[in-house]
GROMACS .gro file of C-alpha atoms in nm:
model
  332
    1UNK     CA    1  13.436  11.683   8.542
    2UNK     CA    2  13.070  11.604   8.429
    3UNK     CA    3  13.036  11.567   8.061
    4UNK     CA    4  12.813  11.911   7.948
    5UNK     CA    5  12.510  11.682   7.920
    6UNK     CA    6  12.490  11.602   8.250
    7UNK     CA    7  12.636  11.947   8.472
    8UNK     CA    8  12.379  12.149   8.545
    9UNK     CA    9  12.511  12.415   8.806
   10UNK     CA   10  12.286  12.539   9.107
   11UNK     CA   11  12.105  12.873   8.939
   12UNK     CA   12  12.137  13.019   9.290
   13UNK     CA   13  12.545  13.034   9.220
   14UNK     CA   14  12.690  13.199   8.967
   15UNK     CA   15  12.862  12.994   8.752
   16UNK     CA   16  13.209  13.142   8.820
   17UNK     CA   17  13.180  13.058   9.184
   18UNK     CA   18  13.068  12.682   9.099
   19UNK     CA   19  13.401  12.692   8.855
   20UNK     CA   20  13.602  12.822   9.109
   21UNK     CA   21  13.486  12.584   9.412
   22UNK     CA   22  13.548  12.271   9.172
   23UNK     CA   23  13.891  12.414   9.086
   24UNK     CA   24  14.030  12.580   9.364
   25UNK     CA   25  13.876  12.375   9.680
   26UNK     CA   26  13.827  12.011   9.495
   27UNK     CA   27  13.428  12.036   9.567
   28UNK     CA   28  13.332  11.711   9.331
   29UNK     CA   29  13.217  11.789   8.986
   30UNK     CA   30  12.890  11.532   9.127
   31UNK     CA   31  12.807  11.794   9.358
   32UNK     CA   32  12.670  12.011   9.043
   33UNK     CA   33  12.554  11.748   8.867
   34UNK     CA   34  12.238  11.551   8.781
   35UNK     CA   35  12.215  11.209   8.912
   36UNK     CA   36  12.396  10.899   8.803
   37UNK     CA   37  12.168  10.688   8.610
   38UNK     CA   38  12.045  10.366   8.682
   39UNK     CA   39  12.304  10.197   8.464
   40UNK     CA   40  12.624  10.445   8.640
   41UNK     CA   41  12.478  10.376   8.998
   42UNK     CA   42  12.605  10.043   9.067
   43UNK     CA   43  12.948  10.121   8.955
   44UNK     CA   44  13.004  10.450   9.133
   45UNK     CA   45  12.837  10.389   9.484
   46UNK     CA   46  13.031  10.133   9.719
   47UNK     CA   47  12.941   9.799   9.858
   48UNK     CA   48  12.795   9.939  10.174
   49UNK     CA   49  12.548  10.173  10.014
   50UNK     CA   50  12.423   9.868   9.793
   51UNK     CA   51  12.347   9.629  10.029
   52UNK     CA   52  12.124   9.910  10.195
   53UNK     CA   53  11.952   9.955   9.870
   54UNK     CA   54  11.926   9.594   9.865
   55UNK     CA   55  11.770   9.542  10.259
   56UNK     CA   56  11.528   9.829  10.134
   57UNK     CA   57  11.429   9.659   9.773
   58UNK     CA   58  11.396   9.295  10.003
   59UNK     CA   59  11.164   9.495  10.210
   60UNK     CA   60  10.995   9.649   9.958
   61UNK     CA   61  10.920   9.301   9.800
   62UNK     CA   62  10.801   9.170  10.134
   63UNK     CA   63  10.576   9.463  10.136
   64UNK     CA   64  10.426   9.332   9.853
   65UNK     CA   65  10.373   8.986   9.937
   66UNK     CA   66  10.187   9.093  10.256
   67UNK     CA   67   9.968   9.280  10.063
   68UNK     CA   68   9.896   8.987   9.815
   69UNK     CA   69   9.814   8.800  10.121
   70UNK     CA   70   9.563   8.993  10.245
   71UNK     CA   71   9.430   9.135   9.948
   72UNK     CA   72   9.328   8.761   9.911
   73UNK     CA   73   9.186   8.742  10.215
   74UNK     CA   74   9.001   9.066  10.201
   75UNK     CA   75   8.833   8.872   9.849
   76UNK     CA   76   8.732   8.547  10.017
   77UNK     CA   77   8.624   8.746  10.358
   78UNK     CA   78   8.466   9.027  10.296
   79UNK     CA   79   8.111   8.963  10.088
   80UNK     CA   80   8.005   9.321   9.998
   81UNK     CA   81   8.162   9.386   9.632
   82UNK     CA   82   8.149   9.777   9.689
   83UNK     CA   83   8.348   9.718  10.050
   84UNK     CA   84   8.558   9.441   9.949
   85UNK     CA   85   8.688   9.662   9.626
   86UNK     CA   86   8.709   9.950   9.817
   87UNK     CA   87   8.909   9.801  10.082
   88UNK     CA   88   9.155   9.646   9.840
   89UNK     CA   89   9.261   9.971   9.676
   90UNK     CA   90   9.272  10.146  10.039
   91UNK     CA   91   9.520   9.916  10.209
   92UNK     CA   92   9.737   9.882   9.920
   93UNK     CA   93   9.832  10.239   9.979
   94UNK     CA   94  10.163  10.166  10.207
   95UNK     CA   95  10.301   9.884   9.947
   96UNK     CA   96  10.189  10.118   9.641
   97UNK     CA   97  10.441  10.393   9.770
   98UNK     CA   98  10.678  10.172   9.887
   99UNK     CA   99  10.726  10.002   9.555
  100UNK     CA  100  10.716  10.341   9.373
  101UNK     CA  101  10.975  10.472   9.610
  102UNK     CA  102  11.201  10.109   9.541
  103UNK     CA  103  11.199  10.250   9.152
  104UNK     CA  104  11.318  10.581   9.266
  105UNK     CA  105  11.557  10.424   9.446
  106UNK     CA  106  11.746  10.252   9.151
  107UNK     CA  107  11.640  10.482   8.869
  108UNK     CA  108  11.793  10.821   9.047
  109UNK     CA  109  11.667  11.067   8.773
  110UNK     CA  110  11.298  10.941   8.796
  111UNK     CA  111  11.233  11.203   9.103
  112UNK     CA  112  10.971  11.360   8.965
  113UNK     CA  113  10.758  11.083   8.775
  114UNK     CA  114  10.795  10.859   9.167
  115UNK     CA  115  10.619  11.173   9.323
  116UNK     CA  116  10.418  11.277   9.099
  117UNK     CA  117  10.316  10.824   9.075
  118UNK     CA  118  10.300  10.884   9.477
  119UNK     CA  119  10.081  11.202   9.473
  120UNK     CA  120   9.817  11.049   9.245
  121UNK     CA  121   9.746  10.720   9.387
  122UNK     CA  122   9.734  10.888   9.761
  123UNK     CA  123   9.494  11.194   9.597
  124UNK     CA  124   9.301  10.911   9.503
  125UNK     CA  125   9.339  10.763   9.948
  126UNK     CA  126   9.146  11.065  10.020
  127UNK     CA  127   8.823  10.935   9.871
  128UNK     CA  128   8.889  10.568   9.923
  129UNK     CA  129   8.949  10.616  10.295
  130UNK     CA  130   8.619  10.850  10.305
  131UNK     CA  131   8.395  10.581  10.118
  132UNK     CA  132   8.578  10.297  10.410
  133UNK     CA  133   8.382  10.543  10.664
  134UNK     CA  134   8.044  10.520  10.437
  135UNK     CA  135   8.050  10.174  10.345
  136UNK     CA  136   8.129  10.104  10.690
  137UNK     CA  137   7.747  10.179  10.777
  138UNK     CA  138   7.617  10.016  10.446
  139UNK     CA  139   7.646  10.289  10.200
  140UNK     CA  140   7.508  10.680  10.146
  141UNK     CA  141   7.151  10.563  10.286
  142UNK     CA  142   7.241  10.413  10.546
  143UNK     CA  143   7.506  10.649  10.711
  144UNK     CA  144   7.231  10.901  10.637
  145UNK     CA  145   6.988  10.687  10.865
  146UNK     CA  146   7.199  10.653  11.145
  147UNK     CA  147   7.260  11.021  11.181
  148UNK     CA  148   6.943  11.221  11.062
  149UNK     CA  149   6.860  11.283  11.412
  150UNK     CA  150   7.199  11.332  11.564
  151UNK     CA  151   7.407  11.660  11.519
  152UNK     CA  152   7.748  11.644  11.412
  153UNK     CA  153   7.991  11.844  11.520
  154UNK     CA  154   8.194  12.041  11.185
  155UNK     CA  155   8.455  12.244  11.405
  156UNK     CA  156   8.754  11.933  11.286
  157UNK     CA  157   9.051  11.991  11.213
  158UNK     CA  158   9.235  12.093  10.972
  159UNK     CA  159   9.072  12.405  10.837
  160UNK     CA  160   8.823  12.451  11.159
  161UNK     CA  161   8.964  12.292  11.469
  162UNK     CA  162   8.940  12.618  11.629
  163UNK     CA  163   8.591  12.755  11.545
  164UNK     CA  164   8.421  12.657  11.844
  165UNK     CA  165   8.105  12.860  11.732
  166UNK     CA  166   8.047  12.653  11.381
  167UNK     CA  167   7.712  12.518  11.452
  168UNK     CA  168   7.615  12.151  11.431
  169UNK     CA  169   7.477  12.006  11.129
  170UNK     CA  170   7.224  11.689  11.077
  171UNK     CA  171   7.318  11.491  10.829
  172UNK     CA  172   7.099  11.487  10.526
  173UNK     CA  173   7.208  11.267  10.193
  174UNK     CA  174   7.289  11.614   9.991
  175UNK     CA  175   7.565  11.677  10.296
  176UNK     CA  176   7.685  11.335  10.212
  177UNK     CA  177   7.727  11.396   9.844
  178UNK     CA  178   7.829  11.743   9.927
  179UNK     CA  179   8.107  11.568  10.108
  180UNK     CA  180   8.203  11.336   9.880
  181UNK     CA  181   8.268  11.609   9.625
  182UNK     CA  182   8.468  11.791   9.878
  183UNK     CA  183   8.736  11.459   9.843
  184UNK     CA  184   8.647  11.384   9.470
  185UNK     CA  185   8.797  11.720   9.362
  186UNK     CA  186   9.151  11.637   9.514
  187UNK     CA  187   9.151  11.320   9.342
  188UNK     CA  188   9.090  11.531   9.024
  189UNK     CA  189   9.300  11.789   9.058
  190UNK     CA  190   9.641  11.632   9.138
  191UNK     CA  191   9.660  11.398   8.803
  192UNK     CA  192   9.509  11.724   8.609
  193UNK     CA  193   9.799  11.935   8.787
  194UNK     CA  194  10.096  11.670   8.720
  195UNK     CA  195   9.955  11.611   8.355
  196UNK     CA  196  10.005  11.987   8.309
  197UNK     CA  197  10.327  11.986   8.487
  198UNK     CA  198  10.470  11.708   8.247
  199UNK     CA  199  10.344  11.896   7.958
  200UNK     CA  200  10.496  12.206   8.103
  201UNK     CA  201  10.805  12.014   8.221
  202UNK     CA  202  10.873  11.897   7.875
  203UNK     CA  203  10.871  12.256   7.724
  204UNK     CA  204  11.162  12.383   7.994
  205UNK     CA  205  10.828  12.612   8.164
  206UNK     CA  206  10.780  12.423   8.484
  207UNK     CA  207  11.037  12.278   8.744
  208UNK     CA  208  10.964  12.162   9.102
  209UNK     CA  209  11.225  12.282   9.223
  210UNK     CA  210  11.145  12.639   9.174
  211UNK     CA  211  10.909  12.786   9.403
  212UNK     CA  212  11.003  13.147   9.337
  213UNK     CA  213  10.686  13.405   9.291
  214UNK     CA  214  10.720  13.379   8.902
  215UNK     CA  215  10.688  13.002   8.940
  216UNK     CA  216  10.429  12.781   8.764
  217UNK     CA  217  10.534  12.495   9.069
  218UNK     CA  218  10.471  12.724   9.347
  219UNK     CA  219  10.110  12.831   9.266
  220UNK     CA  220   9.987  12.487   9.196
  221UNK     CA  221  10.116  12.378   9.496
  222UNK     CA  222   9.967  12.669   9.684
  223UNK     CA  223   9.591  12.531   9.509
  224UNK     CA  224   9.701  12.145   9.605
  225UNK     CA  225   9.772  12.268   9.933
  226UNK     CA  226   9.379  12.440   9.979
  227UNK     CA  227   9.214  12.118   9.779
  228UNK     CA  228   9.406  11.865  10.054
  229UNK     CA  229   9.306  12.136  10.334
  230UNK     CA  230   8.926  12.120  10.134
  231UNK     CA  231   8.937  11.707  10.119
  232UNK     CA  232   9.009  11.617  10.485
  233UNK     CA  233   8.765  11.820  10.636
  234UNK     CA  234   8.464  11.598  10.567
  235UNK     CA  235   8.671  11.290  10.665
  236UNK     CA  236   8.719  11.474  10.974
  237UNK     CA  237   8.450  11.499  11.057
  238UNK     CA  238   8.282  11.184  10.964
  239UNK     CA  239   8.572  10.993  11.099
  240UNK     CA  240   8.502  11.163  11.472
  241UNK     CA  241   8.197  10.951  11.497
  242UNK     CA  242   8.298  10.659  11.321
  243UNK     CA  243   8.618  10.579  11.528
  244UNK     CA  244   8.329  10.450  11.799
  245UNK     CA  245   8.049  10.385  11.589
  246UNK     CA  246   8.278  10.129  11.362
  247UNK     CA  247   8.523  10.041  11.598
  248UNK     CA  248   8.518   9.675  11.534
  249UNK     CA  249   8.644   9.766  11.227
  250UNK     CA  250   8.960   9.892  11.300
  251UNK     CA  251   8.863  10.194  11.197
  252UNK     CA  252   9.068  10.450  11.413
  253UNK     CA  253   9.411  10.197  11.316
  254UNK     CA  254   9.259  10.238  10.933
  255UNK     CA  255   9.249  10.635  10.983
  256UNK     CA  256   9.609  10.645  11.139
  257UNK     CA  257   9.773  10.457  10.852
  258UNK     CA  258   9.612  10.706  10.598
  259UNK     CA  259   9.724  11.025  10.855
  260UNK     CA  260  10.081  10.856  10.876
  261UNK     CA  261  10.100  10.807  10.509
  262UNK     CA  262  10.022  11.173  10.467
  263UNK     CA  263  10.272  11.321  10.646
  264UNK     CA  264  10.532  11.098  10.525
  265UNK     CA  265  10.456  11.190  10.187
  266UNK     CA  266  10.436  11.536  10.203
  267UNK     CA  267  10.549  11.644  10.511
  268UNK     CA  268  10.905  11.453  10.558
  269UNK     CA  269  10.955  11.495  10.211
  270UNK     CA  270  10.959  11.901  10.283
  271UNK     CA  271  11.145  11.864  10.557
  272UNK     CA  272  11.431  11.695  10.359
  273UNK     CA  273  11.403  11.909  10.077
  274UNK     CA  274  11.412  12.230  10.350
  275UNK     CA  275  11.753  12.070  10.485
  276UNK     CA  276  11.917  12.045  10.125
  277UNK     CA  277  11.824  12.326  10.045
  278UNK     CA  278  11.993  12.492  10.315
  279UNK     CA  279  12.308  12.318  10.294
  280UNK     CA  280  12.241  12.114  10.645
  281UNK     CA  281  12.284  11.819  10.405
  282UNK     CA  282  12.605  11.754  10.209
  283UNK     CA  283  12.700  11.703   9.930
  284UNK     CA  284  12.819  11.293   9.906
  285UNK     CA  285  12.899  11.169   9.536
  286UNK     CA  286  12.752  11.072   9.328
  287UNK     CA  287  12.469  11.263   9.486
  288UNK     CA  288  12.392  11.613   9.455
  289UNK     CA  289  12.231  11.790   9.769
  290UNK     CA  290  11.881  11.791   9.612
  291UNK     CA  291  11.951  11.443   9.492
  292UNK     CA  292  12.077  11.324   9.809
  293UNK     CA  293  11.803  11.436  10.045
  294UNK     CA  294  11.530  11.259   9.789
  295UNK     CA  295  11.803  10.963   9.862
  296UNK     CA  296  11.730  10.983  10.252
  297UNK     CA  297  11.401  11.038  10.237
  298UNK     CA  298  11.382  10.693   9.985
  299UNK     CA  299  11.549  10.526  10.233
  300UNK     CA  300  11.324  10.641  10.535
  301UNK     CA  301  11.032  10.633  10.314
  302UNK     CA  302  11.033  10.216  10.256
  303UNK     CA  303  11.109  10.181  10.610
  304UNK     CA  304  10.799  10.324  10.720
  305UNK     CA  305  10.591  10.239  10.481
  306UNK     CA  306  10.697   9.870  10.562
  307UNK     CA  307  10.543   9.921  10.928
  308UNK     CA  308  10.240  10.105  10.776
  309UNK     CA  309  10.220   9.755  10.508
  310UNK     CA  310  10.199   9.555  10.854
  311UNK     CA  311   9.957   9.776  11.030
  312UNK     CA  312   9.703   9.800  10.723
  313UNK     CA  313   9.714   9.446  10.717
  314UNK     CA  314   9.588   9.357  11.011
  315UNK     CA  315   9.345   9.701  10.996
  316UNK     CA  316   9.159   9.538  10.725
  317UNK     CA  317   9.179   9.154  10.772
  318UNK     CA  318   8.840   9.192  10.916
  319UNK     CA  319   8.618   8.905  10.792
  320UNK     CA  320   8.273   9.077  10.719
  321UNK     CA  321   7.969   8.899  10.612
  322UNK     CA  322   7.741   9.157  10.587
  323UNK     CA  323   7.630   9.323  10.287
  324UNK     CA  324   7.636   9.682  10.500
  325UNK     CA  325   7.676   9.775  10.827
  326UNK     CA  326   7.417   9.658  11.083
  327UNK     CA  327   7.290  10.064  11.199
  328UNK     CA  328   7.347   9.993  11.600
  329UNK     CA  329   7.079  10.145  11.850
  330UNK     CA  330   7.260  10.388  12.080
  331UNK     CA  331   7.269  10.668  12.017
  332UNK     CA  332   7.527  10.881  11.782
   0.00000   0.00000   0.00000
C-alpha cells in the first residue's frame, strides 16, 4: 500500500469503500494515490511506456531546434525591431508548450505549475497575436489609416457571431487602444489569478480539481472564461479583414496556429479531465485516473504541438524589409 504521505483517497468515496475495493477486489493502492515522482517513474513504468516518453522528449527537442532556426531567421529577415520582437515571442508559442508539457511529462506531480507555465505564456498569445495583425499594417497609425473610411463589421465570433444587427464601426485610434485593452486584461489576469492560486494552494484553500459551488477554482475559472471570451473578440474582428488585407503574410496560417493552440490547451485538456472524471478512463499504475488522463493529454499534447512548431515556422519565415506595412489601395 502507499506510504500515508503519498495516499490521498478520492473525497468523492468514502474512505471505507476505497479500503474495501483495495482489500477485497485488489484495485492497486496507485489507483488512490498521488503520482510517482520523477525519481520512482523510471523504475515503476515498463520499457514500452519509456521509449514513448522518450520519442515525445526527442520531439520535443526537435521542436526546439526548429524554433532556434527560425527565430534566427526571423532576426536577420525581418528589419522592423517592434515586428521582428513581436514575431519571435508569437511563434515560439507551439515549442514553449511543448517543452513545458516534456517537464510534466517526467516530473508527474508538477500538474499544476506546467498549466498554470502553459496558461500564462498563451494569456500573454492573445496580445502578441493581436499586435502581429497591427504591426502587420505598420503600427496603431497606420491600421487606423487604412480603415478610417471603411466599416468593420463587430458581429465575430465568439461572444457576437450571431448578432446580425450590431452595427458597423469605423475605426478610430481610441477603438484601437480600446481593443488592445480588451487583450491586455487577459494577459493580466491569468498570472494575477495563478499567483493567487499558488498562494491559496499553499494554505490547503484552493485546488483545481474542485469545481464545486463553494470552490475558489471554479469562480476564477468562470472570470478566465469571460476575460478569454472578452480578448478574442477584437482579434476577431480585426483578423476578418486582415486574413486578405495581409495575406502575404501568412496571416490566416498565423491565426490557425494560435486557434489550434487554444483549443488544445484548454479544450482537450477538459475533455480528458471530463473522461477521468467519469471513470471512461482507467485506472493503470502507477497512474491515478486524474493523473493518467493529464498523462494522455501530455502525450497528445507534444504531438500536436510538434505539427503546430512546423506550421509556425514556415507562417513566419517571411523575409520583410519594410519598416511597416505598405497601406495597399483597394479598398477594405
Amino acid at each position: 500500500m502507499a506510504s500515508s504521505e503519498e495516499f490521498k483517497p478520492d473525497p468523492r468515496l468514502p474512505k471505507k469503500l476505497v479500503y474495501f475495493l483495495m482489500n477485497n477486489h485488489s484495485v492497486p493502492p496507485s489507483c488512490f494515490s498521488l503520482p510517482p515522482t520523477s525519481a520512482q517513474l523510471p523504475y515503476l513504468v515498463n520499457t514500452i511506456q519509456l521509449c514513448i516518453m522518450g520519442i515525445l522528449t526527442i520531439l520535443s527537442v526537435i521542436s526546439i531546434i526548429i524554433y532556434v532556426e527560425d527565430a534566427l531567421y526571423i532576426m536577420k529577415k525581418v528589419q522592423c525591431p517592434m515586428k521582428k520582437r513581436t514575431s519571435l515571442w508569437s511563434s515560439a508559442a507551439p515549442t514553449v508548450v511543448s517543452t513545458i508539457t516534456c517537464l510534466g511529462l517526467w516530473i508527474p506531480r508538477s500538474v499544476m505549475f506546467v498549466e498554470i507555465g502553459i496558461g500564462v505564456y498563451f494569456a500573454v498569445c492573445f496580445y502578441l497575436i493581436l499586435m502581429v495583425i497591427i504591426e502587420g499594417y505598420g503600427g496603431r497609425n497606420a491600421i487606423v489609416k487604412k480603415f478610417e473610411s471603411t466599416d468593420l463589421h463587430i458581429n465575430t465570433g465568439p461572444c457576437c457571431c450571431c448578432c446580425c444587427c450590431l452595427p458597423r464601426i469605423k475605426l478610430t485610434k481610441r477603438k484601437v487602444n480600446l481593443f488592445i485593452l480588451c487583450v491586455l486584461q487577459m494577459a493580466f489576469l491569468k498570472p494575477l489569478f495563478n499567483f493567487i492560486g499558488l498562494i491559496l494552494w499553499a494554505d490547503g484553500i484552493y485546488n483545481a480539481e474542485n469545481l464545486s459551488s463553494t470552490s475558489v477554482a471554479l469562480w476564477m475559472n468562470v472570470v478566465l472564461g469571460f476575460g478569454t471570451i472578452l480578448a478574442l473578440w477584437p482579434i476577431g474582428i480585426l483578423f476578418r479583414v486582415a486574413k486578405d488585407h495581409l495575406a502575404e503574410f501568412n496571416m490566416k496560417t498565423k491565426f490557425a496556429v494560435f486557434q489550434l493552440m487554444l483549443l488544445l490547451t484548454t479544450l482537450q485538456a477538459t475533455i480528458f479531465s471530463i473522461l477521468s472524471g467519469t471513470g471512461v478512463l482507467p485506472c493503470v499504475p502507477p497512474y491515478a485516473f486524474k493523473a493518467r488522463s493529464h498523462l494522455m493529454h501530455y502525450h497528445l499534447l507534444i504531438i500536436e504541438t510538434f505539427v503546430l512548431t512546423i506550421m509556425a515556422r514556415n507562417a513566419y519565415r517571411k523575409k520583410d524589409e519594410e519598416a511597416g506595412y505598405k497601406i495597399k489601395t483597394q479598398s477594405a
